[in-house]
Amino acid sequence: MQNRSDLTWYQDEIRKTEHMQRINMVSDIDSYLLREHKVLQRPNFNFKDKEFQTAKIILQTVKTIINFHTSYTVGNPISFTGDKGLVELIERVYRKGQFTKQDYEITTQLLKYGNAWEYIYLQDDKIKSKVFINDECYPCYDDKGNYYAFIEYWKDKDSGAEYHTIYYPDKVETYVDNELVDTNKNLTGLPIHYKSMVPSAYTQFGEPFINDLIPIIDQVENLLSKLDDAVSNLSMNPIGVLTGLSTVDEMIDSNMVGACVQLAEGDFKYATVTMDHANIKQELDSLLMQFYGIACVPASVLGQSNVANVSEVSLSMLFNSTDNVARQNMFALKEGFAVRWEYMRKLLALQGTPIKDELFDTLDCSFNVNRPVDTESAMKEMLWQRNMGAISKQTIIENSKHTPNTALELERIKAEEDEEMEQVKNADELQGNGSGDNIPSGDGGESKENVDVKTPSV
């Protein structure tokens, strides 16, 4: 652990090898997503006495893959389970603090960089969340892997001023050009570290998911760019070749079209290339097949194949690899959510809403993956389980995409049941207060006590 008496210890910390390697990797990924691809380094060449601009085809497929996996995992808000009152309280905190948006940002950073950091704080009596910019984050771990501090560092491009914000478990210090300008109490704790389940060379960090995809896309871009040059120049714009002795003293104009050139001997022809379409297609198809396999995305999602009349089983098979990636992201997110909920509990206690241990231990969440499903089959299956008494009404609501707010839906159902009970009670009272004048008596009639009054079932 660094010597805390040294006020500039954080400068040495951010220069450590593990931090520099990660920050450089994040910068490279950001540059790639901003269309700075390897194919742009293709050199130009001279063609027909002029400089020819080679094709540089850029594919943004990796960005689409990130958006797909993020939306698949947290595109739909998570559902909370546990004590009813606690679930209502946490859902209210999430709505006020817009934590659904923060979940999306954290998942995006996990896929892009393999790491994400979030700080929970209290502002204007609202519990809020800050997701840090990834290349400004420097988590501090000691030799035993204990997380003891967090540094947020950035440099102003205009003024050149350097800003360091140091998060300790009990306080937050802000330095401008190495001068302490502000100190605040930390009400929660260190920023939450969300880490990919794929470890990097430095075990405290996670490995980005897209690092396995970029090399394949680089090769596809290179191949497509060369293919575009070949089609444009060698097939659609061939080079004229003269063989033999020319009877013309001047050089033939290269722009001449449709004219006749007379030669003493030899002939005139165009040099073209015959491309092997089958080999090119096979190479591209093989590269794309490997890409979709590593990206864990069905080719039909990106329009590479057609899916029609698929069953629930077929959809499950198509999205099996996608589900595997989503599960890894869910484990990483839930590990961070557990810390987030502890911080929320601290802040709620400060606001006068303490939560007992036995209630807090019931809190959990489930993810509503954004996968196309056969809704009719799913509802029939849950209905069968409900009729057998093997599933509760709350579980059905939690697994329905039409009811993201479980607690609110249960309240509405309870209100409807109470209203129906009140209507039944009023109907019974009206029947009991009747005069009975219109009810026949004697032979062929029944007394009022024997009349079967049918009421709606509850």
Short mmCIF file of C-alpha atoms in Angstrom, two decimals:
data_model
loop_
_atom_site.label_atom_id
_atom_site.label_comp_id
_atom_site.label_asym_id
_atom_site.label_seq_id
_atom_site.Cartn_x
_atom_site.Cartn_y
_atom_site.Cartn_z
CA MET A 1 0.00 0.00 0.00
CA GLN A 2 1.22 3.48 -0.80
CA ASN A 3 2.54 5.81 1.89
CA ARG A 4 -0.46 8.03 2.58
CA SER A 5 1.78 10.76 4.07
CA ASP A 6 3.14 11.36 0.58
CA LEU A 7 0.58 13.68 -1.00
CA THR A 8 1.71 12.77 -4.52
CA TRP A 9 1.57 8.97 -4.12
CA TYR A 10 -1.27 8.87 -6.63
CA GLN A 11 1.06 10.13 -9.37
CA ASP A 12 3.25 7.06 -8.99
CA GLU A 13 0.17 4.83 -8.81
CA ILE A 14 -1.30 5.86 -12.17
CA ARG A 15 2.06 5.26 -13.87
CA LYS A 16 2.15 1.59 -12.91
CA THR A 17 2.45 -0.87 -15.78
CA GLU A 18 -0.95 -2.52 -15.27
CA HIS A 19 -2.70 0.84 -15.45
CA MET A 20 -0.76 2.08 -18.48
CA GLN A 21 -1.44 -1.14 -20.41
CA ARG A 22 -5.16 -1.00 -19.69
CA ILE A 23 -5.48 2.70 -20.53
CA ASN A 24 -3.63 2.20 -23.83
CA MET A 25 -5.93 -0.71 -24.68
CA VAL A 26 -9.01 1.41 -23.90
CA SER A 27 -7.68 4.20 -26.13
CA ASP A 28 -7.09 1.74 -28.99
CA ILE A 29 -10.64 0.37 -28.65
CA ASP A 30 -12.12 3.89 -28.61
CA SER A 31 -10.14 4.77 -31.74
CA TYR A 32 -11.36 1.62 -33.47
CA LEU A 33 -14.99 2.36 -32.63
CA LEU A 34 -14.42 5.87 -34.05
CA ARG A 35 -13.59 4.25 -37.44
CA GLU A 36 -9.79 4.35 -37.16
CA HIS A 37 -9.29 0.86 -38.59
CA LYS A 38 -6.21 -0.95 -39.83
CA VAL A 39 -7.48 -0.93 -43.41
CA LEU A 40 -6.98 2.86 -43.56
CA GLN A 41 -3.22 2.20 -43.64
CA ARG A 42 -3.43 0.65 -47.13
CA PRO A 43 -1.05 2.64 -49.39
CA ASN A 44 -2.09 4.20 -52.67
CA PHE A 45 -0.30 3.32 -55.96
CA ASN A 46 0.15 4.67 -59.49
CA PHE A 47 -2.27 3.44 -62.10
CA LYS A 48 -2.37 4.76 -65.72
CA ASP A 49 0.11 7.53 -64.88
CA LYS A 50 -2.00 8.77 -61.98
CA GLU A 51 -2.12 8.10 -58.25
CA PHE A 52 -4.84 5.61 -57.54
CA GLN A 53 -6.75 5.87 -54.26
CA THR A 54 -7.10 2.33 -52.99
CA ALA A 55 -10.39 1.20 -51.51
CA LYS A 56 -10.62 1.35 -47.73
CA ILE A 57 -13.84 -0.35 -46.71
CA ILE A 58 -14.72 0.08 -43.03
CA LEU A 59 -17.22 -2.21 -41.31
CA GLN A 60 -18.83 -1.18 -38.03
CA THR A 61 -20.05 -4.68 -37.26
CA VAL A 62 -18.28 -4.75 -33.88
CA LYS A 63 -20.29 -1.75 -32.71
CA THR A 64 -23.48 -3.55 -33.74
CA ILE A 65 -22.40 -6.64 -31.78
CA ILE A 66 -21.88 -4.53 -28.64
CA ASN A 67 -25.32 -2.93 -28.97
CA PHE A 68 -26.92 -6.32 -29.57
CA HIS A 69 -25.44 -8.01 -26.48
CA THR A 70 -26.12 -4.97 -24.29
CA SER A 71 -29.76 -4.75 -25.37
CA TYR A 72 -30.13 -8.51 -25.08
CA THR A 73 -29.00 -8.50 -21.44
CA VAL A 74 -30.34 -5.23 -19.96
CA GLY A 75 -32.46 -3.75 -22.75
CA ASN A 76 -35.47 -4.63 -20.59
CA PRO A 77 -35.35 -3.39 -16.97
CA ILE A 78 -34.41 -5.98 -14.37
CA SER A 79 -37.12 -7.40 -12.09
CA PHE A 80 -36.66 -7.44 -8.33
CA THR A 81 -37.71 -10.28 -6.05
CA GLY A 82 -37.94 -10.50 -2.28
CA ASP A 83 -40.02 -8.86 0.42
CA LYS A 84 -42.86 -6.90 -1.15
CA GLY A 85 -42.24 -3.68 0.79
CA LEU A 86 -38.50 -3.83 0.13
CA VAL A 87 -39.03 -4.43 -3.58
CA GLU A 88 -41.31 -1.40 -3.78
CA LEU A 89 -38.70 0.71 -2.00
CA ILE A 90 -35.81 -0.36 -4.26
CA GLU A 91 -37.89 0.09 -7.40
CA ARG A 92 -38.72 3.62 -6.31
CA VAL A 93 -35.01 4.35 -5.75
CA TYR A 94 -34.19 2.96 -9.21
CA ARG A 95 -36.83 5.10 -10.91
CA LYS A 96 -35.73 8.31 -9.21
CA GLY A 97 -32.03 7.65 -9.82
CA GLN A 98 -32.50 6.38 -13.41
CA PHE A 99 -30.50 3.26 -12.63
CA THR A 100 -31.90 1.42 -15.66
CA LYS A 101 -29.91 3.76 -17.91
CA GLN A 102 -26.83 3.24 -15.75
CA ASP A 103 -27.18 -0.54 -16.07
CA TYR A 104 -27.10 -0.15 -19.84
CA GLU A 105 -23.96 1.99 -19.70
CA ILE A 106 -22.18 -0.41 -17.33
CA THR A 107 -22.97 -3.42 -19.54
CA THR A 108 -21.74 -1.54 -22.61
CA GLN A 109 -18.42 -0.80 -20.89
CA LEU A 110 -18.09 -4.44 -19.78
CA LEU A 111 -18.37 -5.58 -23.39
CA LYS A 112 -16.11 -2.83 -24.74
CA TYR A 113 -13.36 -2.76 -22.13
CA GLY A 114 -13.95 -5.68 -19.74
CA ASN A 115 -14.26 -3.28 -16.77
CA ALA A 116 -16.63 -0.60 -15.47
CA TRP A 117 -16.78 1.55 -12.34
CA GLU A 118 -19.77 3.12 -10.61
CA TYR A 119 -20.07 5.43 -7.60
CA ILE A 120 -23.28 5.66 -5.53
CA TYR A 121 -23.95 9.01 -3.85
CA LEU A 122 -26.71 11.15 -2.36
CA GLN A 123 -27.80 14.40 -3.99
CA ASP A 124 -30.94 16.44 -3.29
CA ASP A 125 -32.35 13.55 -1.21
CA LYS A 126 -32.04 11.27 -4.24
CA ILE A 127 -29.77 8.24 -4.50
CA LYS A 128 -27.84 8.60 -7.73
CA SER A 129 -25.11 6.82 -9.65
CA LYS A 130 -22.06 7.98 -11.58
CA VAL A 131 -20.51 5.69 -14.21
CA PHE A 132 -16.91 6.75 -14.79
CA ILE A 133 -15.23 7.28 -18.16
CA ASN A 134 -13.14 4.15 -18.53
CA ASP A 135 -9.80 5.66 -19.45
CA GLU A 136 -9.95 7.98 -16.43
CA CYS A 137 -10.15 5.14 -13.89
CA TYR A 138 -7.28 3.84 -11.75
CA PRO A 139 -8.40 1.35 -9.07
CA CYS A 140 -5.76 0.73 -6.41
CA TYR A 141 -5.10 -2.82 -5.17
CA ASP A 142 -2.40 -3.86 -2.73
CA ASP A 143 -0.17 -6.92 -3.06
CA LYS A 144 -2.86 -9.13 -1.51
CA GLY A 145 -5.52 -7.97 -3.93
CA ASN A 146 -7.34 -5.72 -1.45
CA TYR A 147 -9.13 -2.76 -3.01
CA TYR A 148 -8.13 0.26 -0.89
CA ALA A 149 -8.54 3.40 -3.06
CA PHE A 150 -9.70 4.69 -6.44
CA ILE A 151 -8.19 7.48 -8.54
CA GLU A 152 -10.07 9.43 -11.20
CA TYR A 153 -7.56 11.32 -13.33
CA TRP A 154 -8.10 13.54 -16.34
CA LYS A 155 -6.35 16.47 -18.01
CA ASP A 156 -8.05 19.55 -19.41
CA LYS A 157 -7.13 19.87 -23.09
CA ASP A 158 -7.51 23.64 -23.16
CA SER A 159 -5.80 24.76 -19.95
CA GLY A 160 -3.58 21.73 -19.42
CA ALA A 161 -4.66 21.51 -15.76
CA GLU A 162 -4.51 18.04 -14.20
CA TYR A 163 -7.37 16.84 -12.01
CA HIS A 164 -7.06 13.97 -9.51
CA THR A 165 -10.04 12.82 -7.45
CA ILE A 166 -9.03 10.28 -4.81
CA TYR A 167 -11.76 8.05 -3.36
CA TYR A 168 -11.03 6.52 0.04
CA PRO A 169 -13.51 4.35 2.00
CA ASP A 170 -14.35 7.32 4.26
CA LYS A 171 -13.55 10.47 2.25
CA VAL A 172 -13.09 11.96 -1.23
CA GLU A 173 -10.24 14.37 -2.01
CA THR A 174 -9.93 16.55 -5.11
CA TYR A 175 -6.57 17.85 -6.37
CA VAL A 176 -5.97 20.41 -9.14
CA ASP A 177 -2.37 20.51 -10.34
CA ASN A 178 -1.41 18.52 -7.21
CA GLU A 179 -3.00 21.06 -4.87
CA LEU A 180 -5.77 19.89 -2.54
CA VAL A 181 -8.85 21.99 -3.27
CA ASP A 182 -11.71 20.01 -1.74
CA THR A 183 -12.42 17.22 0.76
CA ASN A 184 -15.81 15.56 1.27
CA LYS A 185 -17.10 12.73 3.40
CA ASN A 186 -17.71 9.45 1.58
CA LEU A 187 -21.15 8.20 2.68
CA THR A 188 -21.05 4.90 0.83
CA GLY A 189 -17.63 3.45 -0.01
CA LEU A 190 -15.21 2.91 -2.87
CA PRO A 191 -16.55 2.96 -6.45
CA ILE A 192 -17.97 -0.41 -7.48
CA HIS A 193 -15.72 -2.39 -9.82
CA TYR A 194 -17.66 -4.43 -12.40
CA LYS A 195 -15.27 -6.92 -13.98
CA SER A 196 -15.66 -9.29 -16.92
CA MET A 197 -15.44 -12.98 -16.05
CA VAL A 198 -12.67 -13.40 -18.65
CA PRO A 199 -9.48 -12.48 -16.75
CA SER A 200 -6.76 -10.38 -18.31
CA ALA A 201 -3.00 -10.63 -17.79
CA TYR A 202 -3.46 -8.57 -14.61
CA THR A 203 -5.91 -10.63 -12.55
CA GLN A 204 -7.74 -7.66 -11.01
CA PHE A 205 -9.00 -6.57 -14.45
CA GLY A 206 -11.32 -8.20 -16.96
CA GLU A 207 -10.67 -8.83 -20.65
CA PRO A 208 -12.74 -7.03 -23.33
CA PHE A 209 -15.15 -9.21 -25.28
CA ILE A 210 -14.50 -7.44 -28.59
CA ASN A 211 -10.73 -8.04 -28.61
CA ASP A 212 -11.40 -11.43 -30.20
CA LEU A 213 -13.55 -9.87 -32.93
CA ILE A 214 -11.41 -6.98 -34.17
CA PRO A 215 -8.68 -9.10 -35.89
CA ILE A 216 -11.29 -11.00 -37.91
CA ILE A 217 -13.02 -7.81 -39.05
CA ASP A 218 -9.63 -6.34 -39.99
CA GLN A 219 -9.05 -9.27 -42.32
CA VAL A 220 -12.54 -9.04 -43.82
CA GLU A 221 -12.08 -5.31 -44.45
CA ASN A 222 -8.71 -5.93 -46.09
CA LEU A 223 -10.10 -8.65 -48.34
CA LEU A 224 -13.15 -6.63 -49.36
CA SER A 225 -11.02 -3.57 -50.09
CA LYS A 226 -8.65 -5.55 -52.32
CA LEU A 227 -11.62 -7.17 -54.04
CA ASP A 228 -13.12 -3.74 -54.72
CA ASP A 229 -9.85 -2.56 -56.29
CA ALA A 230 -9.67 -5.69 -58.44
CA VAL A 231 -13.23 -5.28 -59.72
CA SER A 232 -12.85 -1.53 -60.38
CA ASN A 233 -9.46 -1.62 -62.09
CA LEU A 234 -8.68 -5.02 -63.49
CA SER A 235 -12.14 -6.04 -64.65
CA MET A 236 -14.12 -2.84 -65.26
CA ASN A 237 -11.15 -0.67 -66.31
CA PRO A 238 -8.67 -2.93 -68.14
CA ILE A 239 -5.23 -1.92 -69.50
CA GLY A 240 -4.73 -1.83 -73.27
CA VAL A 241 -1.70 -3.79 -74.55
CA LEU A 242 -0.04 -3.36 -77.97
CA THR A 243 2.17 -6.08 -79.45
CA GLY A 244 4.14 -5.72 -82.67
CA LEU A 245 5.45 -2.72 -84.65
CA SER A 246 3.37 0.41 -84.69
CA THR A 247 2.89 2.43 -87.91
CA VAL A 248 1.99 5.51 -85.84
CA ASP A 249 4.81 7.87 -84.84
CA GLU A 250 2.99 9.48 -81.90
CA MET A 251 2.11 7.82 -78.63
CA ILE A 252 -1.44 6.54 -78.49
CA ASP A 253 -3.66 8.62 -76.23
CA SER A 254 -4.63 6.56 -73.21
CA ASN A 255 -8.08 8.22 -73.20
CA MET A 256 -8.86 7.15 -76.77
CA VAL A 257 -11.96 4.98 -77.03
CA GLY A 258 -13.38 3.26 -80.13
CA ALA A 259 -10.55 4.28 -82.49
CA CYS A 260 -8.76 1.83 -84.83
CA VAL A 261 -4.99 1.36 -84.54
CA GLN A 262 -3.18 -0.21 -87.51
CA LEU A 263 -0.10 -2.30 -86.74
CA ALA A 264 2.49 -3.76 -89.11
CA GLU A 265 2.57 -6.97 -87.12
CA GLY A 266 1.05 -8.27 -83.90
CA ASP A 267 -2.28 -7.38 -82.33
CA PHE A 268 -4.03 -5.18 -79.80
CA LYS A 269 -5.93 -6.49 -76.77
CA TYR A 270 -7.04 -5.60 -73.24
CA ALA A 271 -5.32 -7.16 -70.26
CA THR A 272 -8.00 -8.21 -67.79
CA VAL A 273 -8.04 -10.53 -64.83
CA THR A 274 -10.38 -13.45 -64.30
CA MET A 275 -11.21 -13.63 -60.61
CA ASP A 276 -12.00 -16.94 -58.96
CA HIS A 277 -15.39 -16.12 -57.47
CA ALA A 278 -15.69 -19.45 -55.65
CA ASN A 279 -12.40 -19.04 -53.77
CA ILE A 280 -13.17 -15.45 -52.77
CA LYS A 281 -16.63 -16.41 -51.56
CA GLN A 282 -15.28 -19.36 -49.63
CA GLU A 283 -12.72 -17.21 -47.82
CA LEU A 284 -15.26 -14.52 -46.96
CA ASP A 285 -17.84 -17.05 -45.80
CA SER A 286 -15.27 -18.81 -43.62
CA LEU A 287 -14.19 -15.55 -42.01
CA LEU A 288 -17.77 -14.46 -41.36
CA MET A 289 -18.70 -17.88 -39.96
CA GLN A 290 -15.83 -17.65 -37.48
CA PHE A 291 -16.81 -14.08 -36.64
CA TYR A 292 -20.42 -14.93 -35.82
CA GLY A 293 -19.28 -17.96 -33.85
CA ILE A 294 -16.95 -15.89 -31.67
CA ALA A 295 -19.39 -12.97 -31.44
CA CYS A 296 -22.11 -15.43 -30.26
CA VAL A 297 -24.71 -13.77 -32.46
CA PRO A 298 -27.06 -15.58 -34.87
CA ALA A 299 -26.26 -14.55 -38.44
CA SER A 300 -29.95 -13.80 -38.97
CA VAL A 301 -29.73 -10.93 -36.48
CA LEU A 302 -27.45 -9.03 -38.89
CA GLY A 303 -29.41 -10.01 -41.97
CA GLN A 304 -27.00 -12.73 -43.16
CA SER A 305 -29.67 -15.42 -43.33
CA ASN A 306 -33.43 -15.77 -43.18
CA VAL A 307 -35.42 -17.27 -40.32
CA ALA A 308 -39.03 -18.16 -40.94
CA ASN A 309 -41.56 -20.23 -39.02
CA VAL A 310 -39.12 -21.03 -36.24
CA SER A 311 -40.34 -22.82 -33.15
CA GLU A 312 -39.41 -22.13 -29.53
CA VAL A 313 -36.86 -24.94 -29.68
CA SER A 314 -35.29 -23.50 -32.84
CA LEU A 315 -35.04 -20.06 -31.25
CA SER A 316 -33.40 -21.55 -28.18
CA MET A 317 -30.80 -23.27 -30.35
CA LEU A 318 -30.12 -20.09 -32.33
CA PHE A 319 -29.61 -18.03 -29.20
CA ASN A 320 -27.83 -20.63 -27.09
CA SER A 321 -24.40 -19.01 -27.54
CA THR A 322 -25.93 -15.57 -26.98
CA ASP A 323 -27.42 -16.80 -23.72
CA ASN A 324 -23.99 -18.00 -22.60
CA VAL A 325 -22.49 -14.53 -23.10
CA ALA A 326 -25.49 -12.98 -21.34
CA ARG A 327 -25.04 -15.30 -18.35
CA GLN A 328 -21.43 -14.21 -17.95
CA ASN A 329 -22.51 -10.58 -18.07
CA MET A 330 -25.29 -11.27 -15.56
CA PHE A 331 -22.89 -12.84 -13.05
CA ALA A 332 -20.55 -9.85 -13.37
CA LEU A 333 -23.44 -7.40 -13.00
CA LYS A 334 -25.04 -9.15 -10.02
CA GLU A 335 -21.71 -9.17 -8.20
CA GLY A 336 -21.62 -5.39 -8.58
CA PHE A 337 -25.34 -5.02 -7.83
CA ALA A 338 -24.84 -6.67 -4.43
CA VAL A 339 -22.41 -3.89 -3.49
CA ARG A 340 -24.72 -1.26 -5.01
CA TRP A 341 -27.64 -2.44 -2.87
CA GLU A 342 -25.46 -2.30 0.26
CA TYR A 343 -24.58 1.31 -0.55
CA MET A 344 -28.25 2.12 -1.15
CA ARG A 345 -29.06 0.58 2.21
CA LYS A 346 -26.54 2.90 3.91
CA LEU A 347 -28.02 5.98 2.25
CA LEU A 348 -31.60 4.93 2.99
CA ALA A 349 -30.69 4.51 6.65
CA LEU A 350 -29.31 8.08 6.66
CA GLN A 351 -32.64 9.22 5.22
CA GLY A 352 -34.51 7.54 8.08
CA THR A 353 -35.46 4.29 6.29
CA PRO A 354 -33.41 1.49 7.86
CA ILE A 355 -33.71 -2.03 6.41
CA LYS A 356 -33.47 -5.07 8.66
CA ASP A 357 -31.05 -7.85 7.81
CA GLU A 358 -33.74 -10.51 7.40
CA LEU A 359 -35.59 -8.34 4.88
CA PHE A 360 -32.49 -7.19 3.01
CA ASP A 361 -31.29 -10.79 2.58
CA THR A 362 -34.42 -11.57 0.55
CA LEU A 363 -33.54 -8.99 -2.13
CA ASP A 364 -32.56 -10.43 -5.49
CA CYS A 365 -33.12 -9.65 -9.16
CA SER A 366 -33.76 -11.44 -12.43
CA PHE A 367 -32.86 -10.32 -15.96
CA ASN A 368 -35.47 -10.06 -18.69
CA VAL A 369 -33.39 -10.93 -21.74
CA ASN A 370 -34.52 -9.35 -24.98
CA ARG A 371 -34.86 -12.63 -26.86
CA PRO A 372 -37.69 -13.31 -29.33
CA VAL A 373 -39.96 -15.90 -27.76
CA ASP A 374 -43.12 -17.73 -28.64
CA THR A 375 -45.30 -15.82 -26.17
CA GLU A 376 -48.33 -18.04 -26.66
CA SER A 377 -46.42 -21.23 -25.81
CA ALA A 378 -44.77 -19.60 -22.79
CA MET A 379 -48.10 -18.36 -21.40
CA LYS A 380 -49.74 -21.76 -21.93
CA GLU A 381 -46.92 -23.48 -20.06
CA MET A 382 -47.20 -21.09 -17.10
CA LEU A 383 -51.00 -21.50 -17.11
CA TRP A 384 -50.63 -25.29 -16.86
CA GLN A 385 -48.25 -24.88 -13.93
CA ARG A 386 -50.63 -22.42 -12.28
CA ASN A 387 -53.56 -24.84 -12.63
CA MET A 388 -51.45 -27.62 -11.10
CA GLY A 389 -50.49 -25.37 -8.19
CA ALA A 390 -46.82 -25.57 -9.18
CA ILE A 391 -46.26 -21.84 -9.71
CA SER A 392 -47.38 -18.66 -7.98
CA LYS A 393 -49.08 -15.67 -9.49
CA GLN A 394 -46.08 -13.51 -8.59
CA THR A 395 -43.69 -15.79 -10.51
CA ILE A 396 -45.89 -15.55 -13.60
CA ILE A 397 -45.82 -11.76 -13.37
CA GLU A 398 -42.04 -11.72 -12.92
CA ASN A 399 -41.56 -13.85 -16.05
CA SER A 400 -43.96 -11.85 -18.21
CA LYS A 401 -42.48 -9.21 -20.52
CA HIS A 402 -45.73 -7.23 -20.21
CA THR A 403 -45.26 -6.57 -16.46
CA PRO A 404 -41.80 -5.12 -15.69
CA ASN A 405 -42.97 -3.71 -12.32
CA THR A 406 -43.93 -6.78 -10.29
CA ALA A 407 -44.83 -4.99 -7.06
CA LEU A 408 -47.08 -2.46 -8.81
CA GLU A 409 -48.86 -5.22 -10.73
CA LEU A 410 -49.51 -7.20 -7.53
CA GLU A 411 -50.97 -4.06 -5.96
CA ARG A 412 -53.32 -3.61 -8.91
CA ILE A 413 -54.43 -7.25 -8.75
CA LYS A 414 -55.06 -6.90 -5.00
CA ALA A 415 -57.10 -3.75 -5.62
CA GLU A 416 -59.21 -5.53 -8.26
CA GLU A 417 -59.80 -8.48 -5.91
CA ASP A 418 -60.85 -6.12 -3.10
CA GLU A 419 -63.23 -4.34 -5.46
CA GLU A 420 -64.80 -7.63 -6.54
CA MET A 421 -65.19 -8.70 -2.91
CA GLU A 422 -66.88 -5.39 -2.13
CA GLN A 423 -69.30 -5.88 -5.04
CA VAL A 424 -70.15 -9.39 -3.85
CA LYS A 425 -70.70 -8.13 -0.30
CA ASN A 426 -73.03 -5.38 -1.55
CA ALA A 427 -74.96 -7.89 -3.65
CA ASP A 428 -75.43 -10.18 -0.63
CA GLU A 429 -76.65 -7.27 1.49
CA LEU A 430 -79.21 -6.29 -1.17
CA GLN A 431 -80.52 -9.86 -1.30
CA GLY A 432 -80.77 -10.02 2.50
CA ASN A 433 -82.67 -6.72 2.75
CA GLY A 434 -85.32 -7.68 0.16
CA SER A 435 -89.03 -7.66 1.28
CA GLY A 436 -89.80 -11.00 -0.28
CA ASP A 437 -93.25 -9.79 -1.61
CA ASN A 438 -92.53 -11.09 -5.09
CA ILE A 439 -91.44 -14.51 -3.88
CA PRO A 440 -94.30 -17.08 -4.19
CA SER A 441 -95.25 -19.15 -1.17
CA GLY A 442 -97.35 -22.20 -0.53
CA ASP A 443 -97.78 -24.99 -3.02
CA GLY A 444 -95.40 -24.81 -5.95
CA GLY A 445 -93.28 -22.15 -4.26
CA GLU A 446 -90.19 -21.98 -2.12
CA SER A 447 -89.51 -19.99 0.99
CA LYS A 448 -86.91 -17.19 0.91
CA GLU A 449 -84.52 -19.24 3.03
CA ASN A 450 -84.38 -21.97 0.37
CA VAL A 451 -83.65 -19.67 -2.58
CA ASP A 452 -80.22 -20.34 -4.13
CA VAL A 453 -78.58 -16.92 -4.65
CA LYS A 454 -75.70 -17.24 -7.11
CA THR A 455 -72.85 -14.79 -6.74
CA PRO A 456 -69.77 -14.35 -8.90
CA SER A 457 -66.78 -16.44 -7.87
CA VAL A 458 -63.61 -14.77 -6.58
#
